[in-house]
Short mmCIF file of C-alpha atoms and ligand atoms in Angstrom, two decimals:
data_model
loop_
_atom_site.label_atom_id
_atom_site.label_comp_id
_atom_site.label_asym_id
_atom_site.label_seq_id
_atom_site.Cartn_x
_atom_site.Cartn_y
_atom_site.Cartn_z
CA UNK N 1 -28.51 27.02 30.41
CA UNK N 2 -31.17 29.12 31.90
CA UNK N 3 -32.93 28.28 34.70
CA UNK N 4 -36.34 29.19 33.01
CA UNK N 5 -36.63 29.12 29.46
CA UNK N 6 -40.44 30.28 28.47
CA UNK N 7 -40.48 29.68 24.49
CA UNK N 8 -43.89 31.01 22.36
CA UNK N 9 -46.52 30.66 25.41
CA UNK N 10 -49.73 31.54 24.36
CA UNK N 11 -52.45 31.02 27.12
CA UNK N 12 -56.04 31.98 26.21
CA UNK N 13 -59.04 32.43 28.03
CA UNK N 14 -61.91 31.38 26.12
CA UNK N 15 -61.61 33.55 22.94
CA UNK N 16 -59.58 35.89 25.02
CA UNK N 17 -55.67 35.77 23.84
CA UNK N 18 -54.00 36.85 27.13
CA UNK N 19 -50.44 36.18 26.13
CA UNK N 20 -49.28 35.19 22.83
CA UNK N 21 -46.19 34.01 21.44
CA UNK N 22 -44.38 35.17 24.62
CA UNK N 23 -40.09 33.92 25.01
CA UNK N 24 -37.93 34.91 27.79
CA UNK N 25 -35.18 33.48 29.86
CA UNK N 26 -34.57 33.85 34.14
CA UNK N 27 -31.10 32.74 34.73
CA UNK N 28 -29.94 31.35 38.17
CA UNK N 29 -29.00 34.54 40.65
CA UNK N 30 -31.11 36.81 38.52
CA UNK N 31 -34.07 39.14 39.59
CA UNK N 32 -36.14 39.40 36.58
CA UNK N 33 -39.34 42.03 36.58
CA UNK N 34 -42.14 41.96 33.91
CA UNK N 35 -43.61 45.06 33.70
CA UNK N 36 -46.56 46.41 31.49
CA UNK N 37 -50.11 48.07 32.02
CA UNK N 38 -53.30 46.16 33.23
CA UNK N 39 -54.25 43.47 31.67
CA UNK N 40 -51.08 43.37 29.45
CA UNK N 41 -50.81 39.64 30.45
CA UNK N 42 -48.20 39.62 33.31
CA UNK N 43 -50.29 37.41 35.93
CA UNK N 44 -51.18 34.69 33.24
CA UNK N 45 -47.43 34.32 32.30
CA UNK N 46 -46.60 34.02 36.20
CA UNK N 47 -49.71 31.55 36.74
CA UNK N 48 -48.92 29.34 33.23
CA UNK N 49 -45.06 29.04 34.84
CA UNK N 50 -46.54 27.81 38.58
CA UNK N 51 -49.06 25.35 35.98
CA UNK N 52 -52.17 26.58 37.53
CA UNK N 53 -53.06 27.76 33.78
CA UNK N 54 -52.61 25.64 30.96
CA UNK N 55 -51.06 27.33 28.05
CA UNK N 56 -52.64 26.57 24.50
CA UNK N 57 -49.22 26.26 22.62
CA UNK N 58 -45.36 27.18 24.01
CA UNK N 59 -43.13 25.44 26.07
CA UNK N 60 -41.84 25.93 29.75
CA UNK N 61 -38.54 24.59 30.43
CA UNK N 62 -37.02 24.61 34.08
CA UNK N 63 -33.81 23.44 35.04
CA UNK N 64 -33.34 21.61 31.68
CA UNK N 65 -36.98 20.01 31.95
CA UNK N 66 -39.90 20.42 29.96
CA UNK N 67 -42.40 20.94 32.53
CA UNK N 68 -45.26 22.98 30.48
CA UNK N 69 -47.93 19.48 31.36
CA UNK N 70 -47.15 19.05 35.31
CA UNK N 71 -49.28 19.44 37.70
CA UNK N 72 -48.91 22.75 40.04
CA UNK N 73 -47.61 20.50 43.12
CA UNK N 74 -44.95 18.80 40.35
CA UNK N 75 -43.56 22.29 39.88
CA UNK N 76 -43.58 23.07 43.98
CA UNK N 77 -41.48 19.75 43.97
CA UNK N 78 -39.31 20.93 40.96
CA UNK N 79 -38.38 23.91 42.89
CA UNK N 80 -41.22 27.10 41.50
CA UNK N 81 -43.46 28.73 44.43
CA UNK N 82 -45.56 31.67 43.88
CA UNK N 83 -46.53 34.52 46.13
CA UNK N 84 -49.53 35.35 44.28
CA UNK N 85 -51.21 38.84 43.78
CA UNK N 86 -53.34 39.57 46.77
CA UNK N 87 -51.36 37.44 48.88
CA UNK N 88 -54.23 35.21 49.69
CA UNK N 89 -52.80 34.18 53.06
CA UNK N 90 -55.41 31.69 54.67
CA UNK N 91 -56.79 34.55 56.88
CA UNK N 92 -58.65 32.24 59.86
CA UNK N 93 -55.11 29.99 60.09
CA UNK N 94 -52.16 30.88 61.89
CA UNK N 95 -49.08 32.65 60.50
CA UNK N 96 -47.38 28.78 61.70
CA UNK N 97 -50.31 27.45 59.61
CA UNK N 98 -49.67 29.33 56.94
CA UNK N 99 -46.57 28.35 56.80
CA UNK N 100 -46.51 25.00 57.42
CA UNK N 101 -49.33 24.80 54.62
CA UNK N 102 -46.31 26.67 51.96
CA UNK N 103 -44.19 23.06 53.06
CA UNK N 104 -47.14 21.07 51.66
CA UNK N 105 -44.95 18.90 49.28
CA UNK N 106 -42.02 18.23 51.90
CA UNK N 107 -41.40 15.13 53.71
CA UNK N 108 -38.97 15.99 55.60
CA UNK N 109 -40.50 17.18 59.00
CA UNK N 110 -37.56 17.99 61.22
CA UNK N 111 -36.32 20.15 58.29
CA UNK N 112 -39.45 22.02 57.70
CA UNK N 113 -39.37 22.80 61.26
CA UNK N 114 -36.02 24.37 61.26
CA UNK N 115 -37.24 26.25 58.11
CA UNK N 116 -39.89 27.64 59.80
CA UNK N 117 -37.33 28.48 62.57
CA UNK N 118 -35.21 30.64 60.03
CA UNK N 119 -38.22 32.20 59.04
CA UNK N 120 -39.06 33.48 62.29
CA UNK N 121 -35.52 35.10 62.71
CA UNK N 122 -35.92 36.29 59.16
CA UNK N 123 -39.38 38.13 59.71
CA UNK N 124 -39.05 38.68 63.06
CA UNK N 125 -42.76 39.86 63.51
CA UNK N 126 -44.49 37.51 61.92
CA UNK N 127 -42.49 35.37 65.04
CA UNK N 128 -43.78 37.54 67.51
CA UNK N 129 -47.19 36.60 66.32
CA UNK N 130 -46.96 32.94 65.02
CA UNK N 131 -49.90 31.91 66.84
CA UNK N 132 -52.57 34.48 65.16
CA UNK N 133 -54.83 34.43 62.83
CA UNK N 134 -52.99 35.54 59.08
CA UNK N 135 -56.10 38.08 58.72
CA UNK N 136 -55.08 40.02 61.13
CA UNK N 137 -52.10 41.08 60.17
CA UNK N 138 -51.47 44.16 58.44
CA UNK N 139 -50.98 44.61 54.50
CA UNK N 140 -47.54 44.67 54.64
CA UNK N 141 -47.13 41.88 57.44
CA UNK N 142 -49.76 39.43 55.15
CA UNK N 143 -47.35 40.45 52.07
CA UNK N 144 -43.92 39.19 54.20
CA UNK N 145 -46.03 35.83 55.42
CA UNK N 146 -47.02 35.10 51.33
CA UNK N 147 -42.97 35.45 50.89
CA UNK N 148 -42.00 33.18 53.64
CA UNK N 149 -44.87 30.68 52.81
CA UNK N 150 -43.21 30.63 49.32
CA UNK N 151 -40.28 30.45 50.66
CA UNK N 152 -40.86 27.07 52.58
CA UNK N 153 -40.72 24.70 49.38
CA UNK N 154 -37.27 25.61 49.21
CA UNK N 155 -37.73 27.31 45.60
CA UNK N 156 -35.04 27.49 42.97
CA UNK N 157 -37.43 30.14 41.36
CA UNK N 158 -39.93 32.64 43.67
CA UNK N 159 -42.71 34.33 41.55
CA UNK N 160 -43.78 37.21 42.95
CA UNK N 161 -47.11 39.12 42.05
CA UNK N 162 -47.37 42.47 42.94
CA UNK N 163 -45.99 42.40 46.04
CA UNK N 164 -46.42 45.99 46.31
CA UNK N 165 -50.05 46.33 45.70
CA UNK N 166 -52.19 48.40 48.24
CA UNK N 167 -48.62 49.01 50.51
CA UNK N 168 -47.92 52.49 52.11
CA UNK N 169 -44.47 53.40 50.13
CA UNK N 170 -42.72 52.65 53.45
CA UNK N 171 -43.39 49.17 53.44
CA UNK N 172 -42.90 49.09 49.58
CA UNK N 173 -39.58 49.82 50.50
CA UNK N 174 -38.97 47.08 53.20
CA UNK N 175 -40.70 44.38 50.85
CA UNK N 176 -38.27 45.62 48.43
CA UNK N 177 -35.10 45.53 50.47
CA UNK N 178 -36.48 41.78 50.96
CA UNK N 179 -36.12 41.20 47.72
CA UNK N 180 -32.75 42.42 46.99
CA UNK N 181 -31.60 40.33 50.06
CA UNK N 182 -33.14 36.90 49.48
CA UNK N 183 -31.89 37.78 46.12
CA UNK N 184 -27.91 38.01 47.12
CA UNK N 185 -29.05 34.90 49.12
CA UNK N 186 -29.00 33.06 46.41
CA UNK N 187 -32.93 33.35 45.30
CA UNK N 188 -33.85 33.33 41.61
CA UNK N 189 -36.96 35.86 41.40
CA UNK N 190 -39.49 36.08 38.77
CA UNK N 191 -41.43 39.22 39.57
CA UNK N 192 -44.59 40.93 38.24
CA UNK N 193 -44.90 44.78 39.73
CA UNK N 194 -46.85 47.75 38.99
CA UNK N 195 -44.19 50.07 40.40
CA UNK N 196 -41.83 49.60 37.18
CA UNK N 197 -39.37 51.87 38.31
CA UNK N 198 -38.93 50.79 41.73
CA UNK N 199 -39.06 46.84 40.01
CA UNK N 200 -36.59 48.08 37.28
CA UNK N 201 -34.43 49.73 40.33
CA UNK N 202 -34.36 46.65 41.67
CA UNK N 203 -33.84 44.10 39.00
CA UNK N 204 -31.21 42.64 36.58
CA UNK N 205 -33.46 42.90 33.71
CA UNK N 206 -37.04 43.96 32.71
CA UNK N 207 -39.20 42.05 29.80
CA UNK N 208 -42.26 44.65 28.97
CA UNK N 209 -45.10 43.33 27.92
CA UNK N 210 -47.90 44.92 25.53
CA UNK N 211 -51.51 42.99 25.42
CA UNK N 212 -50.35 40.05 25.73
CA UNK N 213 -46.98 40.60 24.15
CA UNK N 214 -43.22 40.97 24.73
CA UNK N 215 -42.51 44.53 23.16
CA UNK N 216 -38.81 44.88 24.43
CA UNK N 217 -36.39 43.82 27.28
CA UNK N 218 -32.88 45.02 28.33
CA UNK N 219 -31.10 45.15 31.17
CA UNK N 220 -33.13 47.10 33.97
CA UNK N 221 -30.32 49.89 34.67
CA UNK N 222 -30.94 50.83 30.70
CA UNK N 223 -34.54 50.66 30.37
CA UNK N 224 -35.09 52.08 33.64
CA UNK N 225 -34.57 55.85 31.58
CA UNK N 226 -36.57 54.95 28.48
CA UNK N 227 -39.53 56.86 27.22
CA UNK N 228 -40.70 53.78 25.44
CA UNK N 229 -41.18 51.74 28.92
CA UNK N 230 -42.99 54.75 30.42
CA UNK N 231 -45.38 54.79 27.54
CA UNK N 232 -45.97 50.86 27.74
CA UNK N 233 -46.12 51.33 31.16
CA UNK N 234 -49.19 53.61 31.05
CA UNK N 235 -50.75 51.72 28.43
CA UNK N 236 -49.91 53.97 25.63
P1 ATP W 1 -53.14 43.17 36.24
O1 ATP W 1 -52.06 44.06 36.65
O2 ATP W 1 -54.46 43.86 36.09
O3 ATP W 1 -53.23 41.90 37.03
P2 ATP W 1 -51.91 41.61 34.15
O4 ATP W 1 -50.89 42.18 33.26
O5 ATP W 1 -51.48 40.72 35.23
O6 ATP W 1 -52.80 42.78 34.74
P3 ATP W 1 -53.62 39.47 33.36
O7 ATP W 1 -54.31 39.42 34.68
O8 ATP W 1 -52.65 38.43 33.05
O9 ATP W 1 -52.94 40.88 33.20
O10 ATP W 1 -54.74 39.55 32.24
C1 ATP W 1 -54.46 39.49 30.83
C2 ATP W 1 -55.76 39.53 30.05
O11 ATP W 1 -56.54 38.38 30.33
C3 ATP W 1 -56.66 40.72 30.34
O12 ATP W 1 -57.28 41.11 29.14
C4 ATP W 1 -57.66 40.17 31.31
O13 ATP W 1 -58.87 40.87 31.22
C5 ATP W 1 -57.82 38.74 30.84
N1 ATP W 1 -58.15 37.83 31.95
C6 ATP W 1 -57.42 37.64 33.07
N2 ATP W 1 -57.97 36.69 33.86
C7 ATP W 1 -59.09 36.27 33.21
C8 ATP W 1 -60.11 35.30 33.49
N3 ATP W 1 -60.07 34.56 34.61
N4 ATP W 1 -61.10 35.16 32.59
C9 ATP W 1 -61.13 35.88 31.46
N5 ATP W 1 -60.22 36.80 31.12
C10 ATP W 1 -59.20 37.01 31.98
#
């Protein structure tokens, strides 16, 4: 059984048909990416799997449950966190803020502070700064803080939107090298990324999505040399 089954979402907004009739699978261990041009839909399929959009017909199943009416802080509790595009760390809180804030639906104090602990030795500057303010952190620093905030429900499943946007190529390729490691951690990742090939480089396998549509998916390693994900890519 997969660990996310998405079958037929549509999500609309107003007479706008952002995704339609949308299916795909993220099995436990896997990095999935979903690539596709601007506005092809890939931020309303990661916000319609973390609830904060309600889809008009389609089902999301997690870990065996149909969870497509919860509430967002239901599916923190079932085990989904996003990282969402822009990061949106609270910028006048601390990086400890921050994080405690990503632990919102725990109860379990003594663990969240050990988690935050582990954190710390896993980000190692955003522990040499715990006490300042998230906006001023750099781009790449804010993007590692909207990982490890995600990171504090304890997810079975991390979406992550476009955690390269606005990064200098350098720190691209630490975010990246994040990935692959929370990844062989034992992290399931859902993640949405303009940089297909670096995504597809660093993926199991890529879905491609075409206003609002699913157009083809294979294992990353194959599609990574296809014309056909270049042209979707650029928007035709
Ligand atoms: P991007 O890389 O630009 O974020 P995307 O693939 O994530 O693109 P979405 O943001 O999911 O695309 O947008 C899909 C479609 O829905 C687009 O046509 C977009 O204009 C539209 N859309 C997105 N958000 C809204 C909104 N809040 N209100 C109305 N239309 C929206």
């Amino acid at each position: 059984m997969a660990l996310l089954n998405i079958e037929g979402l549509s999500v609309n907004y107003g007479a706008i048909q952002a995704v339609r009739d949308l299916s795909l699978t993220v099995e436990e261990g896997e990095v999935v990416t979903l690539i596709g041009a601007n506005g092809a839909g890939k931020t309303t399929t990661l916000r319609a799997v973390s609830r904060l959009l309600r889809p008009v017909s389609g089902r999301i199943i997690f870990a065996g449950r149909d969870m497509t009416r919860l509430p967002p802080d239901e599916a923190v509790k079932l085990g989904i966190a996003q990282s969402p595009e822009g990061r949106q760390v609270l910028a006048r809180q601390s990086i400890q803020d921050n994080l405690e804030l990503g632990a919102y639906t725990r109860r379990d104090a003594a663990a969240v502070r050990a988690d935050i602990t582990r954190m710390y030795e896993r980000f190692p500057r955003l522990g040499e700064r715990r006490g300042q303010l998230a906006g001023t952190l750099s781009g790449g620093e804010q993007q590692m803080l909207a990982i490890a905030r995600a990171l504090m429900s304890r997810p079975r499943l991390l979406l992550l939107d476009e955690p390269s946007l606005g990064l200098a190529p350098i720190i691209v390729r630490e975010i990246f090298a994040i990935i692959r490691e929370l990844n062989e951690q034992g992290t399931t990742i859902l993640l949405v990324e303009q940089n297909a090939r670096l995504a597809m480089n660093s993926s199991h396998r890529t879905y491609v999505l075409e206003a609002g549509q699913m157009t083809f998916s294979g294992d990353s390693a194959q599609l990574v040399g296809d014309e056909r994900v270049l042209h979707a890519y650029l928007g035709g």
